[in-house]
XYZ file of C-alpha atoms in Angstrom:
580
model
C -0.067 0.086 -0.128
C 1.473 3.447 -1.071
C 1.847 6.156 1.286
C -1.019 8.108 -0.106
C -3.537 5.274 0.178
C -2.434 4.395 3.638
C -2.674 8.121 4.820
C -6.326 8.084 3.227
C -7.033 4.594 5.027
C -5.969 6.240 8.493
C -7.926 9.401 7.832
C -11.141 7.392 6.860
C -10.548 5.042 9.757
C -10.422 7.765 12.491
C -13.201 9.451 10.783
C -15.309 6.346 10.703
C -14.619 5.494 14.430
C -15.624 8.935 15.608
C -18.845 8.895 13.593
C -19.830 5.488 14.754
C -18.883 6.222 18.408
C -20.987 9.345 18.421
C -23.854 7.339 16.920
C -23.706 4.572 19.349
C -23.843 7.298 22.309
C -27.162 8.610 20.625
C -28.537 4.888 20.294
C -27.416 4.046 23.887
C -25.169 1.239 22.448
C -21.651 0.310 23.327
C -19.413 1.642 20.665
C -17.102 -1.486 20.272
C -20.420 -3.648 19.262
C -21.346 -0.776 16.715
C -17.777 -0.772 15.212
C -17.599 -4.694 15.081
C -21.064 -4.601 13.116
C -20.006 -1.824 10.859
C -16.980 -3.358 10.038
C -18.604 -6.537 8.839
C -20.866 -4.688 6.860
C -18.060 -2.771 5.124
C -15.750 -5.805 4.712
C -18.376 -7.083 1.903
C -18.548 -3.608 0.219
C -16.711 -3.606 -3.096
C -13.909 -1.157 -3.008
C -13.509 -1.026 0.788
C -9.832 -1.602 1.684
C -9.057 -4.443 3.758
C -5.715 -3.360 5.596
C -3.807 -6.451 6.643
C -2.331 -5.747 10.329
C 0.377 -8.566 11.284
C -0.925 -10.078 14.539
C 2.434 -9.359 16.152
C 1.975 -5.717 15.620
C -1.238 -6.009 17.736
C 0.045 -8.334 20.373
C 3.460 -6.124 20.935
C 2.337 -2.719 19.768
C -1.169 -2.203 20.470
C -1.986 -4.512 23.478
C 0.812 -2.991 25.609
C -0.532 0.643 25.519
C -4.094 -0.227 25.926
C -3.368 -2.587 29.107
C -0.769 0.096 30.568
C -3.596 2.779 30.110
C -6.245 0.770 31.990
C -3.755 -0.200 34.747
C -2.652 3.540 35.386
C -6.340 4.170 36.226
C -6.873 1.055 38.329
C -6.618 1.932 41.977
C -4.105 -0.460 43.663
C -6.262 -0.759 46.659
C -9.126 -1.936 44.608
C -7.110 -4.328 42.799
C -5.562 -5.776 46.022
C -9.143 -6.043 47.659
C -10.459 -7.918 44.682
C -7.335 -10.011 43.972
C -9.143 -13.332 44.631
C -12.106 -12.943 42.292
C -9.780 -11.497 39.728
C -7.161 -14.293 39.897
C -9.784 -16.824 39.915
C -11.345 -15.513 36.500
C -8.114 -14.525 35.029
C -6.005 -17.547 35.761
C -8.023 -20.480 36.873
C -10.808 -19.870 34.571
C -8.845 -19.121 31.777
C -6.756 -22.625 32.365
C -10.042 -24.490 32.755
C -11.385 -22.693 29.342
C -8.452 -23.807 27.749
C -8.616 -27.115 28.616
C -12.348 -27.604 28.103
C -12.236 -25.849 24.585
C -9.132 -27.699 23.830
C -10.763 -31.150 24.503
C -13.824 -29.986 22.528
C -11.744 -28.900 19.339
C -9.951 -32.164 19.339
C -13.271 -33.986 19.529
C -14.646 -32.095 16.487
C -11.573 -31.634 14.386
C -9.209 -34.712 15.559
C -6.716 -34.251 12.461
C -5.233 -31.162 14.288
C -3.784 -32.825 17.439
C -3.932 -32.027 20.992
C -1.276 -29.385 21.111
C -3.112 -27.471 18.415
C -6.346 -27.798 19.900
C -5.136 -26.686 23.175
C -3.542 -23.534 21.623
C -6.790 -22.716 20.028
C -8.503 -23.123 23.280
C -6.135 -20.617 24.637
C -6.751 -18.289 22.026
C -10.500 -18.217 22.845
C -9.839 -18.324 26.754
C -9.202 -14.480 27.592
C -12.170 -11.939 27.912
C -12.105 -8.379 26.694
C -13.930 -6.096 29.499
C -14.026 -2.919 27.106
C -17.510 -3.430 25.980
C -18.657 -5.030 29.313
C -17.354 -1.975 31.336
C -18.700 0.580 28.658
C -22.230 -1.001 29.287
C -21.941 -1.509 32.847
C -20.847 2.209 33.636
C -23.927 3.594 31.531
C -26.490 1.518 33.532
C -24.886 2.150 37.030
C -23.119 -0.908 37.919
C -21.508 -1.388 41.520
C -18.001 -0.115 41.482
C -16.502 -3.477 42.780
C -18.295 -5.361 39.759
C -16.786 -3.078 37.455
C -13.360 -3.518 39.245
C -13.409 -7.247 38.889
C -14.200 -6.879 35.362
C -11.634 -4.591 34.599
C -9.015 -6.469 36.821
C -9.895 -9.669 34.660
C -9.291 -8.080 31.275
C -5.740 -6.734 32.719
C -4.480 -9.881 33.756
C -6.082 -12.637 31.568
C -4.289 -11.873 28.552
C -1.023 -12.570 30.236
C -2.530 -16.186 31.149
C -3.885 -16.867 28.177
C -0.846 -15.823 25.901
C 1.609 -17.855 28.134
C -0.561 -20.704 27.720
C -0.694 -20.218 23.998
C 2.940 -20.139 23.883
C 3.540 -23.252 25.584
C 0.915 -24.882 23.416
C 2.620 -23.792 20.189
C 6.026 -25.138 21.602
C 4.158 -28.610 22.282
C 3.091 -28.501 18.561
C 7.053 -28.803 18.001
C 7.006 -31.738 20.827
C 9.464 -29.570 22.869
C 7.413 -29.168 26.207
C 6.036 -31.043 28.986
C 3.199 -30.564 31.613
C 5.697 -29.701 34.223
C 7.559 -27.582 31.781
C 4.383 -25.604 31.376
C 3.900 -25.048 35.005
C 7.354 -24.108 35.504
C 7.274 -21.469 32.565
C 4.011 -20.052 33.819
C 5.427 -19.342 37.354
C 8.731 -17.961 35.779
C 6.841 -15.852 33.506
C 4.785 -14.261 36.293
C 7.682 -13.902 38.755
C 9.943 -12.249 36.218
C 7.203 -10.134 34.762
C 6.261 -8.763 38.161
C 9.678 -7.932 38.960
C 10.331 -6.029 35.782
C 7.030 -4.266 36.121
C 7.931 -3.114 39.411
C 11.049 -1.823 38.515
C 9.750 -0.038 35.560
C 6.882 1.539 37.322
C 9.209 3.053 40.189
C 11.967 4.200 37.751
C 9.365 5.643 35.457
C 7.887 7.981 38.135
C 11.240 8.920 39.748
C 12.609 9.942 36.236
C 9.687 11.684 34.953
C 9.353 13.782 38.206
C 12.530 15.332 37.297
C 11.409 16.764 33.951
C 8.938 19.516 35.033
C 7.429 19.613 31.565
C 4.086 18.198 30.484
C 5.006 17.780 26.867
C 8.158 15.628 27.712
C 6.395 13.884 30.463
C 3.823 12.648 28.276
C 6.194 11.881 25.511
C 7.823 9.644 27.896
C 4.771 7.916 29.072
C 4.008 6.722 25.756
C 7.199 4.382 25.618
C 6.679 3.297 29.324
C 4.521 0.300 28.119
C 7.281 -0.949 25.764
C 9.900 -0.483 28.114
C 8.338 -2.913 30.295
C 7.145 -5.173 27.620
C 10.274 -5.718 25.544
C 12.746 -6.868 28.413
C 10.116 -9.200 29.837
C 9.396 -10.713 26.438
C 13.261 -11.247 25.879
C 13.462 -13.019 29.309
C 10.925 -15.430 28.280
C 8.438 -13.901 30.925
C 4.867 -12.281 30.384
C 5.618 -8.804 28.725
C 1.818 -8.204 29.051
C 1.702 -8.752 32.890
C 4.857 -6.723 33.324
C 3.022 -3.692 31.471
C 0.053 -4.250 33.982
C 2.048 -4.162 36.820
C 4.307 -1.112 35.624
C 0.889 0.386 35.189
C -0.476 -0.196 38.670
C 2.745 1.077 40.226
C 2.700 4.363 37.929
C -1.061 4.910 38.726
C -0.281 4.573 42.427
C 2.734 6.743 42.811
C 2.216 9.493 40.209
C 0.363 11.605 42.608
C 3.017 11.667 44.991
C 5.825 12.556 42.790
C 4.334 13.958 39.462
C 2.865 17.535 38.998
C -0.707 17.974 38.643
C -0.179 19.602 35.256
C 1.793 16.637 33.994
C -0.755 14.219 35.251
C -3.764 16.091 33.719
C -2.128 16.333 30.420
C -1.139 12.684 30.411
C -4.523 11.584 31.272
C -6.284 13.382 28.213
C -3.620 12.305 25.866
C -3.692 8.831 26.995
C -7.548 8.561 26.853
C -7.455 9.629 23.356
C -4.863 7.297 22.303
C -6.665 4.320 24.065
C -9.901 5.314 22.491
C -8.462 5.198 19.063
C -6.431 2.219 19.704
C -9.293 0.152 21.184
C -11.701 1.430 18.414
C -9.427 0.691 15.467
C -9.000 -3.067 16.750
C -12.858 -3.462 17.032
C -13.123 -2.026 13.291
C -10.665 -4.347 12.106
C -11.936 -7.233 13.633
C -15.087 -6.425 11.713
C -13.179 -5.652 8.393
C -11.271 -8.954 8.421
C -14.174 -11.147 8.349
C -14.356 -11.383 4.408
C -10.618 -12.088 4.044
C -11.158 -14.741 6.691
C -13.917 -16.558 4.694
C -11.645 -16.054 1.480
C -8.695 -17.774 3.063
C -10.779 -20.815 4.409
C -12.491 -21.176 0.899
C -8.660 -21.146 -0.863
C -7.526 -23.683 1.891
C -10.557 -26.129 0.818
C -12.235 -25.792 4.259
C -16.010 -25.297 4.851
C -17.160 -22.010 6.233
C -20.202 -23.656 7.468
C -18.214 -26.085 9.353
C -16.159 -23.376 11.091
C -19.491 -21.694 11.775
C -20.917 -24.711 13.610
C -17.750 -25.378 15.613
C -17.485 -21.729 16.626
C -21.053 -21.703 17.766
C -20.230 -24.858 19.856
C -17.227 -23.317 21.317
C -18.958 -20.150 22.065
C -21.657 -22.014 24.017
C -18.965 -23.845 26.050
C -17.030 -20.890 27.064
C -20.361 -19.075 28.089
C -21.533 -22.103 30.288
C -18.106 -22.553 31.558
C -18.033 -18.974 32.861
C -21.300 -18.985 34.300
C -20.750 -22.403 36.194
C -17.409 -20.938 37.225
C -18.863 -17.636 38.829
C -21.371 -19.534 41.148
C -18.544 -20.963 43.508
C -16.718 -17.618 43.105
C -19.821 -15.721 44.450
C -19.935 -18.554 47.131
C -16.283 -17.793 48.154
C -16.999 -14.098 48.487
C -20.107 -14.707 50.781
C -17.823 -16.767 52.809
C -15.398 -13.902 52.868
C -18.043 -11.628 54.056
C -19.080 -13.876 57.070
C -15.713 -14.114 58.027
C -15.263 -10.289 58.064
C -18.441 -10.116 60.192
C -16.946 -12.221 62.921
C -13.493 -10.605 62.643
C -14.900 -6.830 63.046
C -15.638 -6.866 66.774
C -12.160 -8.029 67.551
C -10.901 -5.164 65.239
C -12.817 -2.766 67.007
C -11.665 -3.984 70.424
C -8.183 -3.438 69.356
C -8.442 -0.221 67.942
C -10.416 1.121 70.905
C -7.307 0.044 73.278
C -5.107 2.013 70.796
C -7.241 5.045 71.185
C -6.807 5.022 75.111
C -9.190 2.394 76.407
C -7.552 0.450 79.330
C -9.962 -2.150 79.515
C -7.642 -4.648 78.182
C -4.481 -4.472 80.483
C -2.530 -7.199 78.800
C -2.710 -5.429 75.570
C -1.986 -2.038 76.982
C 0.959 -3.299 78.797
C 2.197 -4.625 75.219
C 1.677 -1.315 73.775
C 3.543 0.676 76.551
C 6.656 -1.451 75.868
C 6.611 -0.929 72.238
C 8.300 1.926 70.483
C 6.284 4.836 69.213
C 7.153 4.046 65.646
C 6.202 0.328 66.096
C 2.817 1.444 67.500
C 2.187 3.812 64.744
C 3.035 1.099 62.132
C 0.662 -1.378 63.869
C -2.169 1.376 64.002
C -1.778 1.874 60.355
C -2.052 -1.820 59.618
C -4.803 -1.960 61.824
C -6.596 0.630 60.303
C -6.293 -0.739 56.738
C -7.462 -4.148 58.161
C -10.453 -2.347 59.546
C -11.126 -0.548 56.088
C -10.841 -4.028 54.196
C -13.329 -5.609 56.509
C -15.800 -2.771 56.151
C -15.345 -3.087 52.442
C -16.102 -6.685 52.551
C -19.343 -6.038 54.524
C -20.723 -3.263 52.265
C -19.390 -3.730 48.834
C -20.842 -7.141 48.186
C -21.544 -8.749 44.869
C -24.302 -11.078 45.740
C -25.960 -13.487 43.283
C -27.474 -10.408 41.261
C -23.875 -9.340 40.578
C -22.749 -12.938 40.010
C -25.227 -13.238 37.287
C -23.951 -10.157 35.315
C -20.210 -11.242 35.982
C -21.185 -14.411 34.521
C -22.663 -12.963 31.500
C -20.013 -10.467 31.028
C -17.519 -12.886 29.205
C -17.320 -11.287 25.816
C -14.190 -11.907 23.689
C -12.505 -9.300 21.544
C -10.030 -8.484 18.981
C -7.044 -9.909 21.013
C -8.845 -13.391 20.536
C -8.403 -12.835 16.607
C -4.984 -11.423 16.744
C -3.531 -14.365 18.905
C -5.288 -16.776 16.529
C -3.267 -15.299 13.625
C -0.026 -16.015 15.473
C -0.618 -19.945 15.034
C 2.226 -21.344 12.950
C 1.558 -21.220 9.052
C 2.201 -25.222 9.073
C -0.549 -25.792 11.775
C -3.018 -28.123 10.238
C -6.344 -26.510 8.890
C -4.719 -23.151 10.225
C -7.443 -21.085 8.241
C -10.064 -23.039 9.527
C -9.087 -22.493 13.316
C -8.581 -18.804 12.691
C -12.083 -18.372 11.529
C -13.332 -20.594 14.391
C -11.925 -18.097 16.919
C -13.521 -15.124 14.984
C -16.815 -16.797 15.268
C -16.206 -17.293 19.000
C -14.992 -13.535 19.396
C -17.864 -12.226 17.218
C -20.648 -14.505 18.780
C -19.760 -13.582 22.319
C -19.212 -9.989 21.850
C -22.570 -9.361 19.881
C -24.820 -11.777 21.539
C -23.618 -11.144 25.185
C -23.011 -7.499 24.481
C -26.058 -6.691 22.934
C -28.140 -8.646 25.724
C -25.940 -7.309 28.580
C -28.067 -4.379 29.274
C -31.213 -6.609 29.555
C -29.429 -8.922 31.871
C -28.524 -6.063 34.153
C -32.137 -4.693 34.318
C -33.468 -8.045 34.639
C -31.071 -8.965 37.748
C -31.817 -5.826 39.112
C -28.219 -5.322 40.482
C -28.243 -2.195 42.867
C -26.363 0.722 41.618
C -24.109 2.806 43.752
C -25.687 5.079 46.461
C -25.174 8.412 45.211
C -25.987 9.731 49.049
C -23.489 7.535 50.543
C -20.954 8.650 48.128
C -21.773 12.287 48.599
C -21.420 11.938 52.423
C -18.206 10.183 51.866
C -17.004 12.704 49.694
C -18.081 15.454 52.343
C -16.268 13.634 55.254
C -13.302 13.441 53.059
C -12.987 17.056 51.916
C -13.531 18.099 55.529
C -10.195 16.007 56.310
C -8.345 17.617 53.666
C -9.745 21.080 54.748
C -8.625 20.020 58.316
C -5.064 19.642 56.985
C -4.877 22.780 55.395
C -6.124 24.398 58.541
C -3.304 22.935 60.571
C -0.810 24.037 58.143
C -2.263 27.710 58.291
C -2.383 27.744 61.846
C 0.984 26.716 62.602
C 2.781 29.860 64.435
C 6.090 28.952 62.857
C 4.755 29.004 59.141
C 6.817 31.353 57.010
C 8.063 31.374 53.208
C 11.522 30.018 53.102
C 14.069 32.649 52.472
C 11.513 35.451 52.600
C 10.322 35.417 55.991
C 6.499 35.121 57.424
C 3.882 35.333 55.158
C 1.601 38.273 55.140
C -1.418 38.311 56.960
C -3.502 39.125 53.788
C -1.993 36.521 51.872
C -2.602 33.690 54.716
C -6.338 35.073 55.069
C -6.614 34.811 51.306
C -5.410 31.281 51.111
C -7.432 30.317 54.088
C -10.735 31.639 52.486
C -9.541 29.648 49.181
C -9.272 26.057 50.936
C -13.121 25.980 50.969
C -14.358 28.676 48.581
C -13.430 30.188 45.066
C -11.899 33.779 44.973
C -14.710 36.162 46.026
C -14.001 39.206 44.130
C -11.168 41.036 42.557
C -10.676 43.381 45.348
C -9.968 40.656 47.805
C -6.822 39.679 45.686
C -3.548 40.239 47.518
C -1.546 43.077 46.253
C 0.814 42.660 43.027
C 3.945 42.134 45.246
C 2.279 39.528 47.304
C 1.137 37.431 44.306
C 4.050 35.148 44.278
C 3.963 34.619 47.914
C 0.145 33.700 47.635
C 0.969 31.168 44.885
C 3.703 29.570 47.037
C 1.366 29.382 50.000
C -1.445 28.242 47.992
C 0.543 25.382 46.650
C 2.032 24.367 49.846
C -1.465 24.000 51.381
C -2.529 22.078 48.121
C 0.577 19.838 48.653
C -0.079 19.068 52.305
C -3.743 18.239 51.275
C -2.560 15.973 48.444
C -0.285 14.332 50.941
C -3.278 13.893 53.542
C -5.240 12.427 50.265
C -2.488 9.777 49.504
C -2.585 8.892 53.280
C -6.448 8.276 53.229
C -5.695 6.220 49.860
C -3.178 4.025 51.489
C -5.600 3.492 54.589
C -8.504 2.388 52.315
C -10.995 4.196 54.531
C -12.589 5.827 51.369
C -13.902 4.419 48.354
C -11.863 5.083 45.165
C -14.723 7.054 43.787
C -14.582 9.550 46.547
C -10.823 9.387 46.264
C -10.599 10.286 42.510
C -13.028 12.948 42.650
C -10.968 14.698 45.447
C -7.868 14.029 43.646
C -9.067 15.604 40.286
C -10.309 18.569 42.128
C -6.955 19.061 43.715
C -5.207 18.442 40.476
C -7.288 20.960 38.537
C -6.331 23.602 41.141
C -2.819 22.590 41.409
C -2.332 22.633 37.653
C -3.830 26.298 37.468
C -1.468 27.547 40.258
C 1.468 25.644 38.638
C 1.039 27.343 35.337
C 0.625 30.871 36.938
C 3.855 30.229 39.196
C 5.758 29.454 36.153
C 4.998 32.667 34.506
C 6.476 36.137 35.492
C 4.557 38.310 37.659
C 4.336 41.828 36.204
């Protein structure tokens, strides 16, 4: 394809994505579903280009930034609290689906052999949470349910790709069962280590730049900095990217300027939207090409359709069956938390000065203040986790939605295209994977809103969120008040702050500027900016402490963080300009 035609394809693709997404909003339909349907329709129109994208480009060039973008916005506290259901869905269910689908494919297409059958099983095992979460947010699903779906989507690609790599190696007869297990654990451990290192170094280095454009530019290569070394080491590059994103999202508020974070967030949202949408559009556009390849290979399209529908039924049923015990386990966690809560409250009372338990009080008196503070912090976190398990429950209603939200996506098709060229009936297998991805995406995606309404999943209580947000902002205001009331407060190198500056900052903690006449004098503006940024920094630090304690929901924390970031970004820009 010459450069002019390629440019034309890209321009038309972006315009099509925006138009379909805008049209989907008006129809109240998830954009990924509309893009797939539009792509399928366009693929059969004469003259419409069918761009061939190498599957390795999607897996190594598109998947890392998509996962990184999602991981950066995933609160670490939420991920940790939901690690059991996420691990169950992203690892155990993926392994079970791979084995079950592999058996089905071997029974229906015995000529391909067991390794190729399991390879195709691994291809169709990971879900794509984009469509499910877009529908869920629009219909007000509980935050915990959305977190589990997003967390599953972050991790299950890594599990499936490791299994696929092992199955492909088994095609050549070069792997054993214990080898697969060992490779899986090696891939996880090394990937987590690399992801942690890249995430920490990423934040520390970018904190030195002090420029939003440079900061965002560096952030675009971070996913690949995590992905490439992990892949070269034989580990899971995808998992390394997810860990790097989680670490970056957790540490960024402590080390990066608000201006940098806001600019990065807008740019990443745009890039992720275009990449995700392009994948779904390409998924639809590829149907005609796949059908032609099957005809050329001498296989039957109807056979691929029948086997794909059978495999779709299997993965749907397997997920529903798996979610039942998973929800039961969450119920047991809730009962255990209810039994544990009184003991926690008793210990917390002792730490607050209640001497009703002399034995514990005596032990605390002997401990160092630092050790007691560390213990109090851990205890507060445990109490917040218990409260979370008692209030943020999924229940059988959430389980119904979770069981039905198992749509496959474009990653399934890209992974299928990586099957070796000498794989028996390769074209047939790729088309089967496409049928599974399209069937689950459209059937489950189109009916998911009806399932959510029928299950009557309770949505987030806006009153509770509002009360929690007020409590959090009050705590942040108290942090600002403590700083401003400090008798030793002064501007380093410039002596005490002027009374008018302090009063102005004190009023701005709770309300916006009242009128131009209340502004500090021109010579005090720089001092005002320094003090106001210092107060906001103090509030941001208090917010990070609240985030670590887990005492507030991610929704309240995110809303407060955005409010602080917007104000800090405005003042940072003013502070960078000379005052006339």
